[in-house]
Tab-separated table of N, CA and C in Angstrom:
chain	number	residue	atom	x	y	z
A	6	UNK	N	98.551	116.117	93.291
A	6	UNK	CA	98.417	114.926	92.464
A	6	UNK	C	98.416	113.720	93.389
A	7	UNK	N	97.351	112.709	93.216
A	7	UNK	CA	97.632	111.812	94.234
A	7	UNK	C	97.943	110.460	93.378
A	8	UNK	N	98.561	109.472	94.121
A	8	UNK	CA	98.994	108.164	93.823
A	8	UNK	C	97.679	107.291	93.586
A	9	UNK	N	97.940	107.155	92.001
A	9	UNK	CA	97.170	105.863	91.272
A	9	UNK	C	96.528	104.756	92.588
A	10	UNK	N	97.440	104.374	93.474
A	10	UNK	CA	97.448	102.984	94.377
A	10	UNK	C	96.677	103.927	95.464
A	11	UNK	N	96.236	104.961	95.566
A	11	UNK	CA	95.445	105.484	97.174
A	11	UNK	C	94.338	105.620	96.799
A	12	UNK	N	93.698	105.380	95.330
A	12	UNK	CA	92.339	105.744	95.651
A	12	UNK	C	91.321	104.316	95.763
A	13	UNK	N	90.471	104.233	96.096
A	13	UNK	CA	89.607	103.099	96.290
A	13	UNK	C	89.033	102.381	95.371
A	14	UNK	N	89.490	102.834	94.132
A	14	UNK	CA	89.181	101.697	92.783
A	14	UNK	C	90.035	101.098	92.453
A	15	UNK	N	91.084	101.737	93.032
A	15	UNK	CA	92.540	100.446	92.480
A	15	UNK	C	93.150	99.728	93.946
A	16	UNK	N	93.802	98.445	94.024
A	16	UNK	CA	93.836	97.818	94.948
A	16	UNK	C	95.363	98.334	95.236
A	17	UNK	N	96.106	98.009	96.189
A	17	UNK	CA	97.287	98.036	96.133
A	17	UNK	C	98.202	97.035	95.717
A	18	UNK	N	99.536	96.765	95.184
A	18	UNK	CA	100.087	96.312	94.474
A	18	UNK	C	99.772	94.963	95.465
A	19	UNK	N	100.545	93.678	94.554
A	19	UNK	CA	100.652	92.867	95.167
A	19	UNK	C	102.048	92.358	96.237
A	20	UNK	N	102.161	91.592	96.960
A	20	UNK	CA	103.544	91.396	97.837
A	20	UNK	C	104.381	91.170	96.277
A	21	UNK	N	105.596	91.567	96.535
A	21	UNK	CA	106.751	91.420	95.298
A	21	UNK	C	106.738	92.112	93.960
A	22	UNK	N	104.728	92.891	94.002
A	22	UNK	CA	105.284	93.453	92.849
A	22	UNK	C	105.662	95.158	92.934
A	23	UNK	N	106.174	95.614	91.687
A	23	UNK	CA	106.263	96.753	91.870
A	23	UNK	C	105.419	97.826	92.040
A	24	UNK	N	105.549	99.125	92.670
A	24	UNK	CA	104.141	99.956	92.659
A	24	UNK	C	103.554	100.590	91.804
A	25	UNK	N	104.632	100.871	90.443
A	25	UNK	CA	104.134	101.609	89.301
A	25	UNK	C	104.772	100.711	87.645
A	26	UNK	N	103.694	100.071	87.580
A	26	UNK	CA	104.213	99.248	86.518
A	26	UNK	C	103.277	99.739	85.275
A	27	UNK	N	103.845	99.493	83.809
A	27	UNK	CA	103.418	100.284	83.002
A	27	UNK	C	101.511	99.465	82.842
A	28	UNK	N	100.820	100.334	82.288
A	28	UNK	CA	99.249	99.728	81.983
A	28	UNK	C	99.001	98.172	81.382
A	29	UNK	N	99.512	98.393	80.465
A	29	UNK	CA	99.824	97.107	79.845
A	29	UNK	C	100.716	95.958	80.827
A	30	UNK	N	101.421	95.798	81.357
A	30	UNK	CA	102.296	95.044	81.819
A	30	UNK	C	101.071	94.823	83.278
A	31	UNK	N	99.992	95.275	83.833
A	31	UNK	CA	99.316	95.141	84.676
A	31	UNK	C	98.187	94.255	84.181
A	32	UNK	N	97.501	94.979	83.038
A	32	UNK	CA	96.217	94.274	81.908
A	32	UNK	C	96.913	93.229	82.005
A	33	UNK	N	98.627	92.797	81.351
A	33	UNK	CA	99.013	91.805	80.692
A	33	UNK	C	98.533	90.365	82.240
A	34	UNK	N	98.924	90.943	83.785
A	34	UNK	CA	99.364	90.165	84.719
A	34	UNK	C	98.005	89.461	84.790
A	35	UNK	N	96.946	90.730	84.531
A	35	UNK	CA	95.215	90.224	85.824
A	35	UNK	C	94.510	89.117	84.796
A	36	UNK	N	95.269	89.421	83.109
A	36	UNK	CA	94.499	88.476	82.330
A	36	UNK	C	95.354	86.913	82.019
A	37	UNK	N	96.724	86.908	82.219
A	37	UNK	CA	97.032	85.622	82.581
A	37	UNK	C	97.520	85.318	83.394
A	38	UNK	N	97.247	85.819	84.949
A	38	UNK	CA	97.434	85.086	86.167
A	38	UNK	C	96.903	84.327	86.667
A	39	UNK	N	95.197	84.329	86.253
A	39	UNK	CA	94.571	82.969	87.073
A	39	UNK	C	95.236	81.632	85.944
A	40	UNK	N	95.539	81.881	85.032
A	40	UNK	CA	95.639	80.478	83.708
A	40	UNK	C	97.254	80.150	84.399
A	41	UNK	N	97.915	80.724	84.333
A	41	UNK	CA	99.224	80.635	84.635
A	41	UNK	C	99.374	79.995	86.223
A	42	UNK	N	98.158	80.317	87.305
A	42	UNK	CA	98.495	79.677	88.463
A	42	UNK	C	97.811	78.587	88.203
A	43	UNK	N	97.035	78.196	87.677
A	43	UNK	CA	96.233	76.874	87.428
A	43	UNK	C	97.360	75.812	86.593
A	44	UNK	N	98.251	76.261	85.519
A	44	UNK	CA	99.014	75.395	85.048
A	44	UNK	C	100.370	75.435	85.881
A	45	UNK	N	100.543	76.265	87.099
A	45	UNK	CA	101.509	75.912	87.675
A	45	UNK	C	101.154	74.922	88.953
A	46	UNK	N	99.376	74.661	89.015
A	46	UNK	CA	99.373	74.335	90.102
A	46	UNK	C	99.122	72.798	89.926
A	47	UNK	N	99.447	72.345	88.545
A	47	UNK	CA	99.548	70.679	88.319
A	47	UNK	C	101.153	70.443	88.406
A	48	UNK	N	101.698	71.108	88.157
A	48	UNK	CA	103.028	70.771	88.481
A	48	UNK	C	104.152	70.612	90.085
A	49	UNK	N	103.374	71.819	90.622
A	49	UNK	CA	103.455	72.411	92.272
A	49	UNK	C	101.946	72.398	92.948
A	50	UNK	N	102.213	71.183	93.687
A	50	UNK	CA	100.444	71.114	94.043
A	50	UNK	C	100.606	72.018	95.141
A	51	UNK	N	101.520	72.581	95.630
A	51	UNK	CA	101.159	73.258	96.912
A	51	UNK	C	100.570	74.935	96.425
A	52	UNK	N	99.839	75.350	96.788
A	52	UNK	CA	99.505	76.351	96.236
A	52	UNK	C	100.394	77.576	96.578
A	53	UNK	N	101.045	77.647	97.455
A	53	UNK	CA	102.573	78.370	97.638
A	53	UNK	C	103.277	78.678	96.605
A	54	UNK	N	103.907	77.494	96.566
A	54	UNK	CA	104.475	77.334	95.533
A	54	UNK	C	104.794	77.378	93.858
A	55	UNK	N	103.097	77.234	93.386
A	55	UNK	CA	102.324	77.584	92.714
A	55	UNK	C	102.633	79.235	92.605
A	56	UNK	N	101.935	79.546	93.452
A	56	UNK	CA	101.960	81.184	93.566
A	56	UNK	C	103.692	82.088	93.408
A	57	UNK	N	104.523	81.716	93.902
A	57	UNK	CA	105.727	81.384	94.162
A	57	UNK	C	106.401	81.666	92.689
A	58	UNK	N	105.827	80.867	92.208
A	58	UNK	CA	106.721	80.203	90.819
A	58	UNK	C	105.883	81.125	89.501
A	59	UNK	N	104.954	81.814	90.019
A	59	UNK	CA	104.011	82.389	88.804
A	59	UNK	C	104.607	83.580	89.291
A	60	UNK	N	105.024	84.038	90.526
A	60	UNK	CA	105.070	85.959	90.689
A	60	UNK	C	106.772	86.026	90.308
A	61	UNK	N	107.542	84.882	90.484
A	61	UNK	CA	108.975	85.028	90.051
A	61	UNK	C	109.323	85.150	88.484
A	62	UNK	N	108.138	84.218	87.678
A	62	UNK	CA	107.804	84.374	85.926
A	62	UNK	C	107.348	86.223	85.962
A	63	UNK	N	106.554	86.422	86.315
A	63	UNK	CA	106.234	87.944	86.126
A	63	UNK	C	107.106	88.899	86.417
A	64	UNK	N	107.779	88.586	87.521
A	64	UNK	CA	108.927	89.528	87.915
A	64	UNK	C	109.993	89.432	86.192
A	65	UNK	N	110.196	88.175	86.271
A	65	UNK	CA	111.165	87.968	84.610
A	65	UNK	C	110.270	88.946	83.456
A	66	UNK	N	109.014	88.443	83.523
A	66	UNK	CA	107.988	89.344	81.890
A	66	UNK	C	108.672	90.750	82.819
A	67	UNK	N	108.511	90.970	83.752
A	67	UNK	CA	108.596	92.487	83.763
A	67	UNK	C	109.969	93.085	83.759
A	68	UNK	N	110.861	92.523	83.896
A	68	UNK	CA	112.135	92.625	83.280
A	68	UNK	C	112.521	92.977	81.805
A	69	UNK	N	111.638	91.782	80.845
A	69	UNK	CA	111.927	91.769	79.825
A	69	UNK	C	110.675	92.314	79.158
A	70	UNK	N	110.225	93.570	79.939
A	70	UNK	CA	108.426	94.532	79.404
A	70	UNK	C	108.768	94.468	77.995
A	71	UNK	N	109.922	95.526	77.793
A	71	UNK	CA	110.066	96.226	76.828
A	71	UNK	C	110.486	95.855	75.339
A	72	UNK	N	111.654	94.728	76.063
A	72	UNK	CA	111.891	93.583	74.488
A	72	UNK	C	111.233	92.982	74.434
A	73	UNK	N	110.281	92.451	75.490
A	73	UNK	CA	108.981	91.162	74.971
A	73	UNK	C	107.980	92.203	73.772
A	74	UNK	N	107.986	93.253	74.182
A	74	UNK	CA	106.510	93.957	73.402
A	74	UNK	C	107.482	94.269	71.802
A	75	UNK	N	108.755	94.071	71.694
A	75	UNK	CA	108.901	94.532	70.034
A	75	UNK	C	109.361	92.981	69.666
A	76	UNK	N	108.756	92.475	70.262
A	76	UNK	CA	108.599	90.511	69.355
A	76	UNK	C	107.923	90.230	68.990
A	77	UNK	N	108.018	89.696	67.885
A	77	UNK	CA	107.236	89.394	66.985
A	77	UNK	C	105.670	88.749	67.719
A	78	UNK	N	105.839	87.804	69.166
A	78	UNK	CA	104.861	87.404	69.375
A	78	UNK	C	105.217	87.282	71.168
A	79	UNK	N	104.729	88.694	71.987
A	79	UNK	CA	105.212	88.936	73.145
A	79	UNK	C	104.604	87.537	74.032
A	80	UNK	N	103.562	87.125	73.688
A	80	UNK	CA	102.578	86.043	74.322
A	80	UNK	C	103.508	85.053	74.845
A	81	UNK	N	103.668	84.194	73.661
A	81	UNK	CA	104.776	83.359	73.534
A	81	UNK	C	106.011	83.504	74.244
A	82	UNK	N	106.685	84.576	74.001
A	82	UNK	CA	107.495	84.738	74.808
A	82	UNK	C	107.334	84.622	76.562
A	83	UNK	N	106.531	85.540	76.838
A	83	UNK	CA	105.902	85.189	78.258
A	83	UNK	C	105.446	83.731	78.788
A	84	UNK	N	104.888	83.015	77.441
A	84	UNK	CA	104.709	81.617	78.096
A	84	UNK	C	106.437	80.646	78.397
A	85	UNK	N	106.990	81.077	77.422
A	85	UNK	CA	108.143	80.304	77.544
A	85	UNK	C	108.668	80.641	79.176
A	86	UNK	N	108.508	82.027	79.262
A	86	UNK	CA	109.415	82.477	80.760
A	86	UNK	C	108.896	81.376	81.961
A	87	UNK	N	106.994	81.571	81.784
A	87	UNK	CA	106.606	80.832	82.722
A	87	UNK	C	106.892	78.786	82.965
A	88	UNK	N	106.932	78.457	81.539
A	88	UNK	CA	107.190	77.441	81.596
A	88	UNK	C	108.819	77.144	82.509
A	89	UNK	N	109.336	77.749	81.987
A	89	UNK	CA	110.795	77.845	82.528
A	89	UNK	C	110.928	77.948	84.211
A	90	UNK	N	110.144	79.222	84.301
A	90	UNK	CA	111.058	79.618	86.050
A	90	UNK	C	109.296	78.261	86.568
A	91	UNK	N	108.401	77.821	85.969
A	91	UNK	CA	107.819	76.246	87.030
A	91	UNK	C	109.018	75.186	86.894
A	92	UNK	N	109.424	74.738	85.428
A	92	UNK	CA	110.393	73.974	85.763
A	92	UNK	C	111.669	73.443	86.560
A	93	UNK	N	111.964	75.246	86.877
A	93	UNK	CA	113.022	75.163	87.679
A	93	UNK	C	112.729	75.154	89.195
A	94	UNK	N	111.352	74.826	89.405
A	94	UNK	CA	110.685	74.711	90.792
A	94	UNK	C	110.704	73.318	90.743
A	95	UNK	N	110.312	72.518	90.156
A	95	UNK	CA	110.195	71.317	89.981
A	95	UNK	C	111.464	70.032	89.517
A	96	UNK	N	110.905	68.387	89.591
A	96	UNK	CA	111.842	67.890	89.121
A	96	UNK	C	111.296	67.417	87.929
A	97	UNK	N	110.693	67.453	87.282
A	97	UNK	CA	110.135	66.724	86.058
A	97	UNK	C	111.364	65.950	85.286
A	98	UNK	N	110.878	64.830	85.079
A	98	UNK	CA	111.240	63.627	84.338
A	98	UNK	C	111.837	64.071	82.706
A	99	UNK	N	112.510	63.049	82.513
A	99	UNK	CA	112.585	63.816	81.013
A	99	UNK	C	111.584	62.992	79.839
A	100	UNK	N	111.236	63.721	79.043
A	100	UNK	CA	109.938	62.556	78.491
A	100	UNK	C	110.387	61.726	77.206
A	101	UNK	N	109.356	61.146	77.093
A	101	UNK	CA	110.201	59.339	76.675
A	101	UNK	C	110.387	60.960	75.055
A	102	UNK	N	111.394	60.135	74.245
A	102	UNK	CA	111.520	60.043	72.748
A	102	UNK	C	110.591	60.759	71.903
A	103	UNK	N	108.924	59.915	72.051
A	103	UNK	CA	108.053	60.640	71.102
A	103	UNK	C	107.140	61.705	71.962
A	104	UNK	N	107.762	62.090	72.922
A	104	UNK	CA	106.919	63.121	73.368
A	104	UNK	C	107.604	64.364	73.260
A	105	UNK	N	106.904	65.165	73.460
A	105	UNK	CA	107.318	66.683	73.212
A	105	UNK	C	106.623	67.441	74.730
A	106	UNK	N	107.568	68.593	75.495
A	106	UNK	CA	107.119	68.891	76.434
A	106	UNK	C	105.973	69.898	76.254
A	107	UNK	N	106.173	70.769	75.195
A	107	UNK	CA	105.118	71.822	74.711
A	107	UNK	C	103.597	71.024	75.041
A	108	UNK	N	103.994	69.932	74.012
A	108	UNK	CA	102.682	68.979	73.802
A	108	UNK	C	101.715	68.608	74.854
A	109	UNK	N	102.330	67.922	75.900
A	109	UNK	CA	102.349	67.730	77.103
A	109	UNK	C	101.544	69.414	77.956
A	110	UNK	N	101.967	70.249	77.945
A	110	UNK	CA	101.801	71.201	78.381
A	110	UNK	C	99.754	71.619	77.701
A	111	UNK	N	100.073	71.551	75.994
A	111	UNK	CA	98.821	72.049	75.878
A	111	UNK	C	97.516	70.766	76.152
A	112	UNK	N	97.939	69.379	76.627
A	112	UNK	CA	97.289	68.442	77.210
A	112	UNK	C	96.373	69.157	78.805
A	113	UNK	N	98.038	69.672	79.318
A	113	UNK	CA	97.113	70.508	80.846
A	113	UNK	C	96.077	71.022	80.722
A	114	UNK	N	96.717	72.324	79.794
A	114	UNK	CA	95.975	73.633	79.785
A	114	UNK	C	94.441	72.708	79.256
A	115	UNK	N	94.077	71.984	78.533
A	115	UNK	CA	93.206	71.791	78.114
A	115	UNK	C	92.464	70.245	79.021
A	116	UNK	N	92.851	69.446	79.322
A	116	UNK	CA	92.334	68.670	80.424
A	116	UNK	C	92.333	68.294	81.819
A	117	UNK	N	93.349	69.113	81.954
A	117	UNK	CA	93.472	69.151	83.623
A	117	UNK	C	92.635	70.693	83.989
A	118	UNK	N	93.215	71.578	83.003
A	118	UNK	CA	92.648	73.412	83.454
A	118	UNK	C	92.136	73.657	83.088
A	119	UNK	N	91.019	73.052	82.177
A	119	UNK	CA	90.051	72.806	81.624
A	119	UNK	C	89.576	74.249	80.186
A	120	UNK	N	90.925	74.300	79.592
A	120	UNK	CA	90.620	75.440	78.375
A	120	UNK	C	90.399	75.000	77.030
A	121	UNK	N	89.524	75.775	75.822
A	121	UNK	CA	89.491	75.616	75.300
A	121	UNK	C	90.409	75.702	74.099
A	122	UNK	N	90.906	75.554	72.741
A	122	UNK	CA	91.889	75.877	72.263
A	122	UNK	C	91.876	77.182	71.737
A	123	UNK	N	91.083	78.025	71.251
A	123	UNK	CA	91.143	79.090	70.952
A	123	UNK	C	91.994	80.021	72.618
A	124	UNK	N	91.630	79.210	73.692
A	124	UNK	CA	92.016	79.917	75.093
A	124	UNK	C	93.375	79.637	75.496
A	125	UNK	N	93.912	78.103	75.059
A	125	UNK	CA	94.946	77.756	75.122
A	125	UNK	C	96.214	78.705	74.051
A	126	UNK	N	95.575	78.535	72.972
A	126	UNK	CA	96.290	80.032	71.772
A	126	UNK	C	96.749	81.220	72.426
A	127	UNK	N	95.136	81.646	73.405
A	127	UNK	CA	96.127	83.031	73.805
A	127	UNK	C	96.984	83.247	74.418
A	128	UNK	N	97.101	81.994	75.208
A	128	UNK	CA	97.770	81.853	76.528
A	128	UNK	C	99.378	81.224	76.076
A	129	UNK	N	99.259	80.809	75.195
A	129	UNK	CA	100.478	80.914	74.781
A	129	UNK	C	101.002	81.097	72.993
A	130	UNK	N	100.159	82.076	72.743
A	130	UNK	CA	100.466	83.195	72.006
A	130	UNK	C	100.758	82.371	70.762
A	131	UNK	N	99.541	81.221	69.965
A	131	UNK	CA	99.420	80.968	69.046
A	131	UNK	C	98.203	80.644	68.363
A	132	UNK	N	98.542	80.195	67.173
A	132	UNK	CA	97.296	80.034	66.574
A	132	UNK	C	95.642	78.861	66.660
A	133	UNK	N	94.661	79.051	66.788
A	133	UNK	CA	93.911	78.007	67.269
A	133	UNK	C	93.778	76.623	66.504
A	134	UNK	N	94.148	76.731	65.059
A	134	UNK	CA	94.099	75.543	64.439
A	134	UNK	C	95.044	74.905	64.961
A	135	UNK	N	96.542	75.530	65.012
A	135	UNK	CA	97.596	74.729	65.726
A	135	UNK	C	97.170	74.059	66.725
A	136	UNK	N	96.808	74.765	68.138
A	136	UNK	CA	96.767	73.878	68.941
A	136	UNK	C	95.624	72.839	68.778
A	137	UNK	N	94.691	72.920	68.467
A	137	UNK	CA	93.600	72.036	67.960
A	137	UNK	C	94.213	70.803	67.083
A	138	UNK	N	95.517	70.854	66.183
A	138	UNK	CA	96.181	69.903	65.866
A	138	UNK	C	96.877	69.242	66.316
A	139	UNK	N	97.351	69.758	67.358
A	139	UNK	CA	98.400	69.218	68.180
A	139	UNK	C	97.735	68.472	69.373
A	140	UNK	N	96.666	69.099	69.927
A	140	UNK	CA	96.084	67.916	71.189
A	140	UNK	C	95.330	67.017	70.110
A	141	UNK	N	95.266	67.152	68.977
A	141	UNK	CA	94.347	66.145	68.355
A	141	UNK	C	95.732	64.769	68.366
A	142	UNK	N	96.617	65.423	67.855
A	142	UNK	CA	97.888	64.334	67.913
A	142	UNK	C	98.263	63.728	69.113
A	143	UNK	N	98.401	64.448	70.355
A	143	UNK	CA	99.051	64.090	71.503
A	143	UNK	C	97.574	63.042	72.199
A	144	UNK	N	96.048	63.548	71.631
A	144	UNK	CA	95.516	62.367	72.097
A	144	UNK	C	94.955	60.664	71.302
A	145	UNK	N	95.526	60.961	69.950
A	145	UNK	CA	95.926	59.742	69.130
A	145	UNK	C	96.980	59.565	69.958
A	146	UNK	N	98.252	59.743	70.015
A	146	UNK	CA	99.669	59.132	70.433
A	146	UNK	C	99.136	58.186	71.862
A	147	UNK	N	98.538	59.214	72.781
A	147	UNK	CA	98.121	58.521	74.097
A	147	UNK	C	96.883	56.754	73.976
A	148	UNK	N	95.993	57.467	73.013
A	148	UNK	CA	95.470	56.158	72.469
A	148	UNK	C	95.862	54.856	72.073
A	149	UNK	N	97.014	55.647	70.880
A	149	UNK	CA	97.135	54.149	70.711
A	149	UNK	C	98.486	53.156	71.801
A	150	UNK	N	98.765	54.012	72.748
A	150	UNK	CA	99.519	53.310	73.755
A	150	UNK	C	98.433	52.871	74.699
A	151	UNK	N	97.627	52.563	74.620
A	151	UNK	CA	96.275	52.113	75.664
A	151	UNK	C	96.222	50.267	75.187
């Protein structure tokens, strides 16, 4: 029987991660790792760091494989982890009163990382009208402070 990681269609793991991680928890990494280093990399411009702060969030999802997948909404959950272990890389400000950090967040994903909202939904494991309501709000709020 030979090892999944020796044959020439699969790559070998990455530095830090593990060598046999379940299917899903791999699908879960390759489809939100580029989104996840792109929104870590407005916060941590160094791309290190960036990188850094996204494989220490995955190390956490992969901790928590098994209770994230019987939640009600594993996505979500995973975004919260990532939001969390960038913050704790960073110093971010605390934001005025009428802002909300979520809010703020689906501003990135959608004008700095350039996603759409149905893309922003998956990525953090909600619905597309929502977020479509919510940057509609967060870019009235920004307006009318202009």
């Amino acid at each position: 029987m030979t090892n999944r990681h020796t044959s020439d269609a699969d790559p070998p793991p990455g530095p830090g991660e593990p060598e046999d991680v379940p299917l899903e928890f791999a699908a879960f990494c390759e489809l939100h790792r580029p989104r996840y280093l792109s929104y870590a990399r407005v916060w941590l411009t160094e791309h290190a760091h960036a990188a850094t702060a996204v494989q220490q969030a995955f190390a956490e999802i992969a901790v928590q494989w098994r209770e994230l997948l019987t939640s009600p909404n594993p996505t979500a959950l995973a975004w919260q982890i990532l939001r969390g272990t960038v913050a704790e890389h960073t110093r971010r400000e605390t934001p005025a009163p009428d802002r909300h950090p979520a809010d703020d967040d689906l501003a990135i994903l959608h004008y700095v990382v350039g996603l759409a909202a149905p893309e922003i939904a998956d990525v953090i494991g909600t619905d597309t009208a929502s977020v479509a309501g919510r940057l509609r709000r967060t870019m009235l709020r920004e307006a009318s402070g202009w």
